[in-house]
Amino acid sequence: MHGLRADAMTHPFGEVYFKKLYPGIINGWHVHETLMLNYICLSGMMKLVLYDNREHSPTYRQFQEVYFGDDNYCLIHIPPGVANASKSMTAPHALFCNVASEPHDPSIKYRRISPHSGEIPYDWARKDF
């Protein structure tokens, strides 16, 4: 499995971090205003939902759902300003890696939106896997 090559980088390298996702638990929504995110699911299967809330974007207010991991290895680029949320589709968990364009800086705030608030109109009860 390949992750990310130096000659494919379209932004600076900041850091790599790993996170476990558990079935039934939604990770997100997160909106980073300056970070480019690059997600790779290393183990299990995960559902990633992107919501473009950038007013001048041609995909404004559109969703994109991606199921990836063991059955569909791929690298997902998430541009700054696009909301993202995810959850594991497999037990006991899914493990993903994020290659971010900037190192973590606690002084840089990003927006968190509850997946149950209705602010982003996505139905997490759907079982489309």
PDB file of C-alpha atoms in Angstrom:
ATOM      1  CA  MET A   1       0.000   0.000   0.000  1.00  0.00           C
ATOM      2  CA  HIS A   2       1.393   3.392  -0.975  1.00  0.00           C
ATOM      3  CA  GLY A   3       0.520   6.450   1.055  1.00  0.00           C
ATOM      4  CA  LEU A   4       1.886   9.724  -0.249  1.00  0.00           C
ATOM      5  CA  ARG A   5       4.917  10.428  -2.421  1.00  0.00           C
ATOM      6  CA  ALA A   6       7.051  13.552  -2.217  1.00  0.00           C
ATOM      7  CA  ASP A   7       6.525  14.227  -5.927  1.00  0.00           C
ATOM      8  CA  ALA A   8       2.740  14.159  -5.409  1.00  0.00           C
ATOM      9  CA  MET A   9       2.766  16.768  -2.638  1.00  0.00           C
ATOM     10  CA  THR A  10       0.964  19.935  -3.691  1.00  0.00           C
ATOM     11  CA  HIS A  11       1.435  21.618  -0.318  1.00  0.00           C
ATOM     12  CA  PRO A  12       4.039  21.753   2.451  1.00  0.00           C
ATOM     13  CA  PHE A  13       4.507  18.843   4.849  1.00  0.00           C
ATOM     14  CA  GLY A  14       3.524  19.603   8.434  1.00  0.00           C
ATOM     15  CA  GLU A  15       2.953  16.399  10.379  1.00  0.00           C
ATOM     16  CA  VAL A  16       1.520  12.888  10.316  1.00  0.00           C
ATOM     17  CA  TYR A  17      -0.941  11.648  12.892  1.00  0.00           C
ATOM     18  CA  PHE A  18      -2.989   8.496  13.372  1.00  0.00           C
ATOM     19  CA  LYS A  19      -6.443   8.012  14.845  1.00  0.00           C
ATOM     20  CA  LYS A  20      -8.734   5.081  15.617  1.00  0.00           C
ATOM     21  CA  LEU A  21     -12.401   5.369  14.701  1.00  0.00           C
ATOM     22  CA  TYR A  22     -14.998   3.159  16.370  1.00  0.00           C
ATOM     23  CA  PRO A  23     -18.321   1.937  14.914  1.00  0.00           C
ATOM     24  CA  GLY A  24     -21.247   4.188  15.771  1.00  0.00           C
ATOM     25  CA  ILE A  25     -19.051   7.126  16.837  1.00  0.00           C
ATOM     26  CA  ILE A  26     -18.883  10.116  14.481  1.00  0.00           C
ATOM     27  CA  ASN A  27     -15.572  11.965  14.308  1.00  0.00           C
ATOM     28  CA  GLY A  28     -16.403  15.503  13.256  1.00  0.00           C
ATOM     29  CA  TRP A  29     -17.454  17.834  11.787  1.00  0.00           C
ATOM     30  CA  HIS A  30     -14.122  19.687  11.546  1.00  0.00           C
ATOM     31  CA  VAL A  31     -13.355  22.709   9.366  1.00  0.00           C
ATOM     32  CA  HIS A  32      -9.730  23.805   9.009  1.00  0.00           C
ATOM     33  CA  GLU A  33      -9.293  27.204   7.372  1.00  0.00           C
ATOM     34  CA  THR A  34      -5.608  26.809   6.461  1.00  0.00           C
ATOM     35  CA  LEU A  35      -4.738  23.100   6.599  1.00  0.00           C
ATOM     36  CA  MET A  36      -4.707  20.718   3.653  1.00  0.00           C
ATOM     37  CA  LEU A  37      -5.531  17.240   4.988  1.00  0.00           C
ATOM     38  CA  ASN A  38      -4.633  13.928   3.350  1.00  0.00           C
ATOM     39  CA  TYR A  39      -6.437  10.865   4.747  1.00  0.00           C
ATOM     40  CA  ILE A  40      -5.421   7.232   4.285  1.00  0.00           C
ATOM     41  CA  CYS A  41      -7.339   4.418   6.008  1.00  0.00           C
ATOM     42  CA  LEU A  42      -4.718   1.860   7.057  1.00  0.00           C
ATOM     43  CA  SER A  43      -6.963  -0.797   8.586  1.00  0.00           C
ATOM     44  CA  GLY A  44     -10.695  -1.484   8.503  1.00  0.00           C
ATOM     45  CA  MET A  45     -13.170   0.532   6.469  1.00  0.00           C
ATOM     46  CA  MET A  46     -14.269   4.082   7.127  1.00  0.00           C
ATOM     47  CA  LYS A  47     -16.876   6.441   5.790  1.00  0.00           C
ATOM     48  CA  LEU A  48     -15.649   9.978   5.156  1.00  0.00           C
ATOM     49  CA  VAL A  49     -18.165  12.705   4.397  1.00  0.00           C
ATOM     50  CA  LEU A  50     -17.061  16.038   2.968  1.00  0.00           C
ATOM     51  CA  TYR A  51     -19.283  19.127   2.884  1.00  0.00           C
ATOM     52  CA  ASP A  52     -18.214  22.146   0.866  1.00  0.00           C
ATOM     53  CA  ASN A  53     -19.385  25.281   2.609  1.00  0.00           C
ATOM     54  CA  ARG A  54     -17.058  27.639   0.702  1.00  0.00           C
ATOM     55  CA  GLU A  55     -19.404  30.209  -0.854  1.00  0.00           C
ATOM     56  CA  HIS A  56     -17.409  30.776  -4.040  1.00  0.00           C
ATOM     57  CA  SER A  57     -16.732  27.112  -4.755  1.00  0.00           C
ATOM     58  CA  PRO A  58     -18.378  25.338  -7.726  1.00  0.00           C
ATOM     59  CA  THR A  59     -19.312  22.535  -5.299  1.00  0.00           C
ATOM     60  CA  TYR A  60     -20.808  24.880  -2.683  1.00  0.00           C
ATOM     61  CA  ARG A  61     -23.152  23.029  -0.295  1.00  0.00           C
ATOM     62  CA  GLN A  62     -22.519  19.664  -1.924  1.00  0.00           C
ATOM     63  CA  PHE A  63     -21.635  16.438  -0.110  1.00  0.00           C
ATOM     64  CA  GLN A  64     -19.150  13.797  -1.120  1.00  0.00           C
ATOM     65  CA  GLU A  65     -19.146  10.388   0.587  1.00  0.00           C
ATOM     66  CA  VAL A  66     -16.121   8.116   0.356  1.00  0.00           C
ATOM     67  CA  TYR A  67     -15.898   4.569   1.716  1.00  0.00           C
ATOM     68  CA  PHE A  68     -12.269   3.542   1.878  1.00  0.00           C
ATOM     69  CA  GLY A  69      -9.823   1.237   3.614  1.00  0.00           C
ATOM     70  CA  ASP A  70      -9.261  -2.515   3.276  1.00  0.00           C
ATOM     71  CA  ASP A  71     -11.574  -2.850   0.259  1.00  0.00           C
ATOM     72  CA  ASN A  72     -10.718   0.484  -1.366  1.00  0.00           C
ATOM     73  CA  TYR A  73      -7.272   1.855  -0.595  1.00  0.00           C
ATOM     74  CA  CYS A  74      -6.930   5.465  -1.647  1.00  0.00           C
ATOM     75  CA  LEU A  75      -5.645   8.846  -0.561  1.00  0.00           C
ATOM     76  CA  ILE A  76      -8.254  11.543   0.033  1.00  0.00           C
ATOM     77  CA  HIS A  77      -7.215  15.214  -0.241  1.00  0.00           C
ATOM     78  CA  ILE A  78      -9.340  17.623   1.835  1.00  0.00           C
ATOM     79  CA  PRO A  79      -8.779  21.286   0.972  1.00  0.00           C
ATOM     80  CA  PRO A  80      -8.935  24.102   3.517  1.00  0.00           C
ATOM     81  CA  GLY A  81     -12.475  25.235   4.319  1.00  0.00           C
ATOM     82  CA  VAL A  82     -14.175  21.911   3.523  1.00  0.00           C
ATOM     83  CA  ALA A  83     -15.949  20.309   6.498  1.00  0.00           C
ATOM     84  CA  ASN A  84     -15.142  16.665   7.123  1.00  0.00           C
ATOM     85  CA  ALA A  85     -16.527  13.976   9.390  1.00  0.00           C
ATOM     86  CA  SER A  86     -15.955  10.242   9.523  1.00  0.00           C
ATOM     87  CA  LYS A  87     -16.811   6.992  11.233  1.00  0.00           C
ATOM     88  CA  SER A  88     -15.685   3.383  11.203  1.00  0.00           C
ATOM     89  CA  MET A  89     -17.733   0.970   9.150  1.00  0.00           C
ATOM     90  CA  THR A  90     -15.989  -2.096  10.606  1.00  0.00           C
ATOM     91  CA  ALA A  91     -15.420  -3.590  14.056  1.00  0.00           C
ATOM     92  CA  PRO A  92     -13.458  -3.325  16.192  1.00  0.00           C
ATOM     93  CA  HIS A  93     -12.234  -0.061  14.615  1.00  0.00           C
ATOM     94  CA  ALA A  94     -10.729   1.628  11.580  1.00  0.00           C
ATOM     95  CA  LEU A  95      -7.286   3.213  11.766  1.00  0.00           C
ATOM     96  CA  PHE A  96      -6.509   6.224   9.618  1.00  0.00           C
ATOM     97  CA  CYS A  97      -3.529   8.420   8.961  1.00  0.00           C
ATOM     98  CA  ASN A  98      -3.620  12.138   8.211  1.00  0.00           C
ATOM     99  CA  VAL A  99      -0.717  13.893   6.503  1.00  0.00           C
ATOM    100  CA  ALA A 100      -1.376  17.553   7.298  1.00  0.00           C
ATOM    101  CA  SER A 101       0.163  20.553   5.570  1.00  0.00           C
ATOM    102  CA  GLU A 102       1.103  22.248   8.866  1.00  0.00           C
ATOM    103  CA  PRO A 103       2.267  20.971  12.251  1.00  0.00           C
ATOM    104  CA  HIS A 104      -0.302  21.025  15.028  1.00  0.00           C
ATOM    105  CA  ASP A 105      -0.433  24.461  16.623  1.00  0.00           C
ATOM    106  CA  PRO A 106      -2.855  24.802  19.554  1.00  0.00           C
ATOM    107  CA  SER A 107      -3.100  28.548  18.952  1.00  0.00           C
ATOM    108  CA  ILE A 108      -4.646  27.963  15.515  1.00  0.00           C
ATOM    109  CA  LYS A 109      -8.313  27.286  16.035  1.00  0.00           C
ATOM    110  CA  TYR A 110     -10.445  25.191  13.760  1.00  0.00           C
ATOM    111  CA  ARG A 111     -14.189  24.986  13.747  1.00  0.00           C
ATOM    112  CA  ARG A 112     -15.948  22.005  15.282  1.00  0.00           C
ATOM    113  CA  ILE A 113     -19.591  21.412  14.435  1.00  0.00           C
ATOM    114  CA  SER A 114     -21.656  18.759  16.198  1.00  0.00           C
ATOM    115  CA  PRO A 115     -22.791  16.081  13.730  1.00  0.00           C
ATOM    116  CA  HIS A 116     -26.172  16.150  15.492  1.00  0.00           C
ATOM    117  CA  SER A 117     -26.735  19.929  15.419  1.00  0.00           C
ATOM    118  CA  GLY A 118     -28.356  20.050  11.974  1.00  0.00           C
ATOM    119  CA  GLU A 119     -26.057  22.902  10.940  1.00  0.00           C
ATOM    120  CA  ILE A 120     -24.668  20.592   8.262  1.00  0.00           C
ATOM    121  CA  PRO A 121     -27.723  18.749   6.896  1.00  0.00           C
ATOM    122  CA  TYR A 122     -26.353  15.204   6.717  1.00  0.00           C
ATOM    123  CA  ASP A 123     -28.209  12.079   7.864  1.00  0.00           C
ATOM    124  CA  TRP A 124     -25.744   9.911   9.804  1.00  0.00           C
ATOM    125  CA  ALA A 125     -28.434   7.266  10.413  1.00  0.00           C
ATOM    126  CA  ARG A 126     -28.124   6.054   6.808  1.00  0.00           C
ATOM    127  CA  LYS A 127     -26.506   2.630   6.428  1.00  0.00           C
ATOM    128  CA  ASP A 128     -25.196   2.731   2.858  1.00  0.00           C
ATOM    129  CA  PHE A 129     -22.131   0.529   3.175  1.00  0.00           C
TER     130      PHE A 129
END
